[in-house]
Amino acid sequence: MSRGFVDYVMIVSAGLLYAIALKYFVLPSKVILTGTEGIAAALSYYFESYPLFIVLYLVFQAALLAFAFTRVGRTFALRSLIVVATVVLALAGLPELQFASPEPQNERIILVIFGGLLAGFAKALAFKNRGSTGDEDILGAYFAMKYLKPVGSIAIFAAVGSTAFGLGMELLKHGHIESVVNTLMYTCIYIFASAETLNNLYHKFKITMLVIITRNQEAIGEAITATSAHRTYTVQPGIGGHSGESFWMVRTIITQEELPHLVDAVEESDPSSFHYNYDIEGISRRYYITPIS
């Protein structure tokens, strides 16, 4: 089975999972989605029309996919298109089911949390296979590549405008500030659940420092360049405070996505070495990360 075929199976699976999250958990709980999805959801809630959400979702995604083709990359845009098409078909074709009661006094919180977790997992699955679920994820990919920030972070910013619009529509429809605040609380839970799930599962733009203590710095250096040819490293001599023995400290800055492969290469090249890693912030924009596309 070719790698390309597996990638597209995962891409379609991401779209199906995202559609399930929307249809059975997120939309029934009446929370405001992020970005243009939030505008589509708010209008569908106001007019009580599920087909309206599908139509608006499709229109908004078409514009964002055009942006992806021109500013992010052709492969990324094409795979995002497949995800969006899968979401639209699944939203229209999945059977009507109810897994919990969406009223605040009943099980709305369960729908919101599980929907957020499932949506975040679907987004991470799409990103891991060089695609996205569209909407703010396209902008997230663009700004992550430009500013080296986790892709889920853009969802927080995209949520501000859509949430304000959605809450305004809620107030206009019901006229009660209590329902508006209630929707705001549940919306915040959904946004953070989905964004944190995405950031915890997709590590391409999380930067870490790997430090290796070794007596064979040349082998470690070769392992680094062989595993990640675009990465460099620094070597510093050291002396053990207790033993007085000399050693070499090799440091390299990599993404968490690259970390497991590099650790395996280090352990294979020098099994007696000692290594550890820690996350770092504030890295220069000149730091290179391979494009998503």
mmCIF file of C-alpha atoms in Angstrom:
data_model
loop_
_atom_site.group_PDB
_atom_site.id
_atom_site.type_symbol
_atom_site.label_atom_id
_atom_site.label_comp_id
_atom_site.label_asym_id
_atom_site.label_seq_id
_atom_site.Cartn_x
_atom_site.Cartn_y
_atom_site.Cartn_z
ATOM 1 C CA MET A 1 0.000 0.000 0.000
ATOM 2 C CA SER A 2 1.588 3.296 -1.105
ATOM 3 C CA ARG A 3 2.225 6.160 1.275
ATOM 4 C CA GLY A 4 0.181 8.511 -0.909
ATOM 5 C CA PHE A 5 -2.873 6.261 -0.718
ATOM 6 C CA VAL A 6 -2.604 6.071 3.076
ATOM 7 C CA ASP A 7 -2.324 9.866 3.250
ATOM 8 C CA TYR A 8 -5.551 10.317 1.328
ATOM 9 C CA VAL A 9 -7.350 7.716 3.463
ATOM 10 C CA MET A 10 -6.309 9.731 6.523
ATOM 11 C CA ILE A 11 -7.404 12.976 4.863
ATOM 12 C CA VAL A 12 -10.877 11.581 4.122
ATOM 13 C CA SER A 13 -11.041 10.166 7.659
ATOM 14 C CA ALA A 14 -10.238 13.610 9.065
ATOM 15 C CA GLY A 15 -13.113 15.106 7.075
ATOM 16 C CA LEU A 16 -15.512 12.405 8.223
ATOM 17 C CA LEU A 17 -14.524 12.825 11.878
ATOM 18 C CA TYR A 18 -14.887 16.598 11.653
ATOM 19 C CA ALA A 19 -18.343 16.251 10.109
ATOM 20 C CA ILE A 20 -19.357 13.869 12.908
ATOM 21 C CA ALA A 21 -18.097 16.354 15.491
ATOM 22 C CA LEU A 22 -20.094 19.161 13.894
ATOM 23 C CA LYS A 23 -23.348 17.320 13.178
ATOM 24 C CA TYR A 24 -23.747 15.287 16.355
ATOM 25 C CA PHE A 25 -21.989 17.348 19.044
ATOM 26 C CA VAL A 26 -21.069 20.936 18.162
ATOM 27 C CA LEU A 27 -24.073 22.196 16.182
ATOM 28 C CA PRO A 28 -26.684 20.574 18.478
ATOM 29 C CA SER A 29 -25.049 22.299 21.465
ATOM 30 C CA LYS A 30 -25.511 25.685 19.703
ATOM 31 C CA VAL A 31 -21.975 26.936 20.429
ATOM 32 C CA ILE A 32 -20.290 29.462 18.140
ATOM 33 C CA LEU A 33 -17.570 27.986 15.946
ATOM 34 C CA THR A 34 -14.403 29.864 15.066
ATOM 35 C CA GLY A 35 -13.832 31.918 11.924
ATOM 36 C CA THR A 36 -16.302 31.855 9.040
ATOM 37 C CA GLU A 37 -17.729 28.588 10.372
ATOM 38 C CA GLY A 38 -18.904 30.590 13.369
ATOM 39 C CA ILE A 39 -20.724 33.075 11.135
ATOM 40 C CA ALA A 40 -22.352 30.207 9.228
ATOM 41 C CA ALA A 41 -23.349 28.496 12.471
ATOM 42 C CA ALA A 42 -24.759 31.698 14.015
ATOM 43 C CA LEU A 43 -26.921 32.382 10.963
ATOM 44 C CA SER A 44 -28.141 28.785 10.873
ATOM 45 C CA TYR A 45 -29.077 29.007 14.572
ATOM 46 C CA TYR A 46 -30.919 32.285 13.994
ATOM 47 C CA PHE A 47 -32.927 31.005 11.025
ATOM 48 C CA GLU A 48 -33.119 27.475 12.484
ATOM 49 C CA SER A 49 -31.879 26.031 9.203
ATOM 50 C CA TYR A 50 -29.304 23.242 9.142
ATOM 51 C CA PRO A 51 -29.027 23.324 5.296
ATOM 52 C CA LEU A 52 -28.132 27.032 5.559
ATOM 53 C CA PHE A 53 -25.031 26.117 7.561
ATOM 54 C CA ILE A 54 -23.913 23.652 4.884
ATOM 55 C CA VAL A 55 -24.393 26.193 2.077
ATOM 56 C CA LEU A 56 -22.605 29.020 3.902
ATOM 57 C CA TYR A 57 -19.853 26.663 5.044
ATOM 58 C CA LEU A 58 -19.233 25.649 1.427
ATOM 59 C CA VAL A 59 -19.172 29.252 0.169
ATOM 60 C CA PHE A 60 -16.771 30.454 2.850
ATOM 61 C CA GLN A 61 -14.443 27.478 2.417
ATOM 62 C CA ALA A 62 -14.241 28.048 -1.339
ATOM 63 C CA ALA A 63 -12.786 31.514 -0.729
ATOM 64 C CA LEU A 64 -10.316 30.273 1.861
ATOM 65 C CA LEU A 65 -9.203 27.372 -0.324
ATOM 66 C CA ALA A 66 -8.393 29.862 -3.067
ATOM 67 C CA PHE A 67 -6.198 31.668 -0.541
ATOM 68 C CA ALA A 68 -4.535 28.367 0.358
ATOM 69 C CA PHE A 69 -3.696 27.638 -3.291
ATOM 70 C CA THR A 70 -1.966 31.007 -3.713
ATOM 71 C CA ARG A 71 -0.341 31.582 -0.319
ATOM 72 C CA VAL A 72 0.259 28.228 1.397
ATOM 73 C CA GLY A 73 0.821 25.521 -1.207
ATOM 74 C CA ARG A 74 -0.864 23.436 -3.879
ATOM 75 C CA THR A 75 -0.645 20.085 -2.068
ATOM 76 C CA PHE A 76 -1.945 21.582 1.180
ATOM 77 C CA ALA A 77 -4.806 23.302 -0.654
ATOM 78 C CA LEU A 78 -5.748 20.175 -2.627
ATOM 79 C CA ARG A 79 -5.840 17.990 0.484
ATOM 80 C CA SER A 80 -7.804 20.663 2.354
ATOM 81 C CA LEU A 81 -10.276 20.662 -0.543
ATOM 82 C CA ILE A 82 -10.737 16.901 -0.141
ATOM 83 C CA VAL A 83 -11.371 17.341 3.588
ATOM 84 C CA VAL A 84 -13.905 20.130 3.011
ATOM 85 C CA ALA A 85 -15.679 18.116 0.308
ATOM 86 C CA THR A 86 -15.849 15.138 2.668
ATOM 87 C CA VAL A 87 -17.275 17.347 5.441
ATOM 88 C CA VAL A 88 -19.983 18.758 3.160
ATOM 89 C CA LEU A 89 -21.015 15.335 1.833
ATOM 90 C CA ALA A 90 -21.022 13.826 5.321
ATOM 91 C CA LEU A 91 -23.020 16.700 6.828
ATOM 92 C CA ALA A 92 -25.629 16.197 4.134
ATOM 93 C CA GLY A 93 -25.633 12.404 4.158
ATOM 94 C CA LEU A 94 -25.086 11.267 7.754
ATOM 95 C CA PRO A 95 -28.245 9.958 9.466
ATOM 96 C CA GLU A 96 -30.030 11.999 12.103
ATOM 97 C CA LEU A 97 -28.918 10.779 15.538
ATOM 98 C CA GLN A 98 -28.985 12.272 19.027
ATOM 99 C CA PHE A 99 -26.404 11.168 21.580
ATOM 100 C CA ALA A 100 -27.220 13.639 24.366
ATOM 101 C CA SER A 101 -29.710 16.359 25.275
ATOM 102 C CA PRO A 102 -28.294 19.778 24.327
ATOM 103 C CA GLU A 103 -30.139 21.851 26.930
ATOM 104 C CA PRO A 104 -27.852 23.587 29.498
ATOM 105 C CA GLN A 105 -29.572 21.852 32.392
ATOM 106 C CA ASN A 106 -29.020 18.465 30.769
ATOM 107 C CA GLU A 107 -25.944 17.314 28.825
ATOM 108 C CA ARG A 108 -24.798 20.348 26.846
ATOM 109 C CA ILE A 109 -21.379 20.315 28.518
ATOM 110 C CA ILE A 110 -20.794 16.709 27.400
ATOM 111 C CA LEU A 111 -21.613 17.580 23.800
ATOM 112 C CA VAL A 112 -19.334 20.634 23.884
ATOM 113 C CA ILE A 113 -16.321 18.913 25.422
ATOM 114 C CA PHE A 114 -16.505 15.752 23.326
ATOM 115 C CA GLY A 115 -17.198 17.781 20.190
ATOM 116 C CA GLY A 116 -14.166 19.948 20.911
ATOM 117 C CA LEU A 117 -11.911 16.949 21.486
ATOM 118 C CA LEU A 118 -13.133 15.197 18.335
ATOM 119 C CA ALA A 119 -12.827 18.354 16.225
ATOM 120 C CA GLY A 120 -9.289 18.978 17.520
ATOM 121 C CA PHE A 121 -8.304 15.392 16.734
ATOM 122 C CA ALA A 122 -9.723 15.692 13.206
ATOM 123 C CA LYS A 123 -7.793 18.928 12.643
ATOM 124 C CA ALA A 124 -4.547 17.332 13.862
ATOM 125 C CA LEU A 125 -5.104 14.292 11.640
ATOM 126 C CA ALA A 126 -5.579 16.552 8.612
ATOM 127 C CA PHE A 127 -2.470 18.611 9.430
ATOM 128 C CA LYS A 128 -0.334 15.522 9.991
ATOM 129 C CA ASN A 129 -1.210 14.462 6.441
ATOM 130 C CA ARG A 130 -0.465 17.877 4.917
ATOM 131 C CA GLY A 131 -4.026 19.124 4.752
ATOM 132 C CA SER A 132 -6.535 20.939 6.956
ATOM 133 C CA THR A 133 -10.231 21.137 7.798
ATOM 134 C CA GLY A 134 -10.333 24.546 6.131
ATOM 135 C CA ASP A 135 -11.456 27.846 7.644
ATOM 136 C CA GLU A 136 -9.103 29.219 10.339
ATOM 137 C CA ASP A 137 -6.846 26.174 9.927
ATOM 138 C CA ILE A 138 -5.786 27.551 6.544
ATOM 139 C CA LEU A 139 -4.922 30.873 8.133
ATOM 140 C CA GLY A 140 -3.339 28.962 11.019
ATOM 141 C CA ALA A 141 -1.034 27.135 8.598
ATOM 142 C CA TYR A 142 -0.100 30.393 6.884
ATOM 143 C CA PHE A 143 0.680 32.317 10.071
ATOM 144 C CA ALA A 144 2.368 29.323 11.712
ATOM 145 C CA MET A 145 4.826 29.154 8.820
ATOM 146 C CA LYS A 146 5.330 32.927 8.956
ATOM 147 C CA TYR A 147 5.539 33.475 12.733
ATOM 148 C CA LEU A 148 6.440 29.984 14.050
ATOM 149 C CA LYS A 149 3.398 29.740 16.308
ATOM 150 C CA PRO A 150 1.335 26.583 17.021
ATOM 151 C CA VAL A 151 -1.423 26.239 14.449
ATOM 152 C CA GLY A 152 -4.152 26.041 17.096
ATOM 153 C CA SER A 153 -3.295 29.513 18.386
ATOM 154 C CA ILE A 154 -4.933 31.240 15.427
ATOM 155 C CA ALA A 155 -8.269 29.656 16.418
ATOM 156 C CA ILE A 156 -8.317 31.815 19.542
ATOM 157 C CA PHE A 157 -7.981 35.000 17.485
ATOM 158 C CA ALA A 158 -10.386 33.813 14.787
ATOM 159 C CA ALA A 159 -12.942 33.109 17.504
ATOM 160 C CA VAL A 160 -13.161 36.728 18.657
ATOM 161 C CA GLY A 161 -15.009 38.085 15.625
ATOM 162 C CA SER A 162 -17.188 35.038 15.025
ATOM 163 C CA THR A 163 -18.141 34.784 18.697
ATOM 164 C CA ALA A 164 -19.108 38.451 18.871
ATOM 165 C CA PHE A 165 -21.243 38.024 15.748
ATOM 166 C CA GLY A 166 -22.841 34.840 17.057
ATOM 167 C CA LEU A 167 -23.639 36.313 20.457
ATOM 168 C CA GLY A 168 -25.188 39.343 18.770
ATOM 169 C CA MET A 169 -27.443 37.053 16.752
ATOM 170 C CA GLU A 170 -28.302 35.141 19.936
ATOM 171 C CA LEU A 171 -29.312 38.334 21.700
ATOM 172 C CA LEU A 172 -31.315 39.487 18.693
ATOM 173 C CA LYS A 173 -33.205 36.184 18.518
ATOM 174 C CA HIS A 174 -33.933 35.586 22.201
ATOM 175 C CA GLY A 175 -33.500 39.010 23.815
ATOM 176 C CA HIS A 176 -32.092 37.514 27.035
ATOM 177 C CA ILE A 177 -28.597 38.329 28.254
ATOM 178 C CA GLU A 178 -28.612 35.129 30.318
ATOM 179 C CA SER A 179 -28.734 32.903 27.219
ATOM 180 C CA VAL A 180 -25.985 34.981 25.591
ATOM 181 C CA VAL A 181 -23.636 34.564 28.549
ATOM 182 C CA ASN A 182 -24.474 30.873 28.738
ATOM 183 C CA THR A 183 -23.585 30.407 25.070
ATOM 184 C CA LEU A 184 -20.369 32.395 25.574
ATOM 185 C CA MET A 185 -19.271 30.096 28.399
ATOM 186 C CA TYR A 186 -19.868 26.930 26.399
ATOM 187 C CA THR A 187 -18.262 28.458 23.311
ATOM 188 C CA CYS A 188 -15.084 29.218 25.271
ATOM 189 C CA ILE A 189 -14.961 25.616 26.487
ATOM 190 C CA TYR A 190 -15.310 24.303 22.934
ATOM 191 C CA ILE A 191 -12.667 26.631 21.480
ATOM 192 C CA PHE A 192 -10.048 25.801 24.093
ATOM 193 C CA ALA A 193 -10.803 22.069 23.997
ATOM 194 C CA SER A 194 -10.355 21.903 20.215
ATOM 195 C CA ALA A 195 -7.335 24.247 20.099
ATOM 196 C CA GLU A 196 -5.471 22.470 22.911
ATOM 197 C CA THR A 197 -6.187 19.060 21.407
ATOM 198 C CA LEU A 198 -4.786 20.242 18.085
ATOM 199 C CA ASN A 199 -1.675 21.802 19.638
ATOM 200 C CA ASN A 200 -0.984 18.718 21.772
ATOM 201 C CA LEU A 201 -1.262 16.323 18.824
ATOM 202 C CA TYR A 202 0.354 18.362 16.049
ATOM 203 C CA HIS A 203 3.937 19.392 16.867
ATOM 204 C CA LYS A 204 5.348 20.761 13.626
ATOM 205 C CA PHE A 205 5.650 24.314 14.952
ATOM 206 C CA LYS A 206 6.660 23.523 18.538
ATOM 207 C CA ILE A 207 10.377 24.124 18.991
ATOM 208 C CA THR A 208 12.601 22.200 21.392
ATOM 209 C CA MET A 209 16.266 22.129 22.355
ATOM 210 C CA LEU A 210 17.893 18.681 22.333
ATOM 211 C CA VAL A 211 21.061 18.387 24.429
ATOM 212 C CA ILE A 212 23.326 15.331 24.175
ATOM 213 C CA ILE A 213 26.142 14.538 26.603
ATOM 214 C CA THR A 214 28.657 12.331 24.807
ATOM 215 C CA ARG A 215 32.296 11.372 24.349
ATOM 216 C CA ASN A 216 31.769 10.770 20.645
ATOM 217 C CA GLN A 217 30.657 14.153 19.338
ATOM 218 C CA GLU A 218 31.544 13.351 15.746
ATOM 219 C CA ALA A 219 29.125 10.414 15.602
ATOM 220 C CA ILE A 220 26.394 12.518 17.183
ATOM 221 C CA GLY A 221 26.989 15.322 14.679
ATOM 222 C CA GLU A 222 26.750 12.877 11.783
ATOM 223 C CA ALA A 223 23.507 11.484 13.215
ATOM 224 C CA ILE A 224 22.002 14.982 13.399
ATOM 225 C CA THR A 225 22.922 15.935 9.835
ATOM 226 C CA ALA A 226 21.869 12.540 8.465
ATOM 227 C CA THR A 227 18.463 12.713 10.149
ATOM 228 C CA SER A 228 17.746 16.413 9.556
ATOM 229 C CA ALA A 229 20.054 17.773 6.876
ATOM 230 C CA HIS A 230 18.716 21.326 7.333
ATOM 231 C CA ARG A 231 19.619 21.395 11.048
ATOM 232 C CA THR A 232 22.887 22.538 12.549
ATOM 233 C CA TYR A 233 24.344 21.947 15.994
ATOM 234 C CA THR A 234 26.859 23.370 18.452
ATOM 235 C CA VAL A 235 29.539 21.474 20.390
ATOM 236 C CA GLN A 236 30.857 22.552 23.786
ATOM 237 C CA PRO A 237 33.506 20.813 25.940
ATOM 238 C CA GLY A 238 32.678 20.048 29.560
ATOM 239 C CA ILE A 239 34.104 18.415 32.676
ATOM 240 C CA GLY A 240 32.085 16.314 35.121
ATOM 241 C CA GLY A 241 31.927 18.025 38.502
ATOM 242 C CA HIS A 242 31.982 14.728 40.397
ATOM 243 C CA SER A 243 34.129 12.491 38.202
ATOM 244 C CA GLY A 244 36.394 15.124 36.704
ATOM 245 C CA GLU A 245 36.115 13.347 33.355
ATOM 246 C CA SER A 246 35.864 15.344 30.137
ATOM 247 C CA PHE A 247 32.918 15.055 27.758
ATOM 248 C CA TRP A 248 31.211 16.963 24.930
ATOM 249 C CA MET A 249 27.848 18.701 25.047
ATOM 250 C CA VAL A 250 26.073 18.772 21.662
ATOM 251 C CA ARG A 251 23.034 21.044 21.257
ATOM 252 C CA THR A 252 20.567 21.304 18.390
ATOM 253 C CA ILE A 253 17.276 23.158 17.983
ATOM 254 C CA ILE A 254 14.577 21.083 16.284
ATOM 255 C CA THR A 255 10.813 20.778 16.109
ATOM 256 C CA GLN A 256 8.972 18.315 18.315
ATOM 257 C CA GLU A 257 7.896 16.605 15.116
ATOM 258 C CA GLU A 258 11.566 15.855 14.355
ATOM 259 C CA LEU A 259 12.464 14.912 17.932
ATOM 260 C CA PRO A 260 11.549 11.173 18.006
ATOM 261 C CA HIS A 261 13.509 10.365 14.836
ATOM 262 C CA LEU A 262 16.553 12.304 16.003
ATOM 263 C CA VAL A 263 16.533 10.694 19.453
ATOM 264 C CA ASP A 264 16.492 7.258 17.801
ATOM 265 C CA ALA A 265 19.446 8.253 15.600
ATOM 266 C CA VAL A 266 21.403 9.585 18.592
ATOM 267 C CA GLU A 267 20.848 6.448 20.639
ATOM 268 C CA GLU A 268 21.881 4.289 17.712
ATOM 269 C CA SER A 269 25.073 6.270 17.016
ATOM 270 C CA ASP A 270 26.160 6.438 20.684
ATOM 271 C CA PRO A 271 24.198 4.134 23.027
ATOM 272 C CA SER A 272 26.187 5.379 26.053
ATOM 273 C CA SER A 273 25.230 9.040 25.507
ATOM 274 C CA PHE A 274 22.883 10.962 27.796
ATOM 275 C CA HIS A 275 20.313 13.335 26.331
ATOM 276 C CA TYR A 276 17.426 15.541 27.379
ATOM 277 C CA ASN A 277 15.202 18.149 25.739
ATOM 278 C CA TYR A 278 13.100 21.134 26.707
ATOM 279 C CA ASP A 279 10.712 23.460 24.876
ATOM 280 C CA ILE A 280 11.936 26.938 23.930
ATOM 281 C CA GLU A 281 10.105 30.150 23.042
ATOM 282 C CA GLY A 282 10.940 33.368 21.238
ATOM 283 C CA ILE A 283 12.990 31.815 18.454
ATOM 284 C CA SER A 284 13.996 34.007 15.510
ATOM 285 C CA ARG A 285 11.776 33.940 12.423
ATOM 286 C CA ARG A 286 14.868 33.019 10.424
ATOM 287 C CA TYR A 287 14.615 29.523 11.900
ATOM 288 C CA TYR A 288 13.704 27.144 9.096
ATOM 289 C CA ILE A 289 10.748 24.774 9.224
ATOM 290 C CA THR A 290 9.872 22.630 6.240
ATOM 291 C CA PRO A 291 6.640 23.838 4.616
ATOM 292 C CA ILE A 292 3.399 21.987 5.284
ATOM 293 C CA SER A 293 2.855 21.659 1.561
#
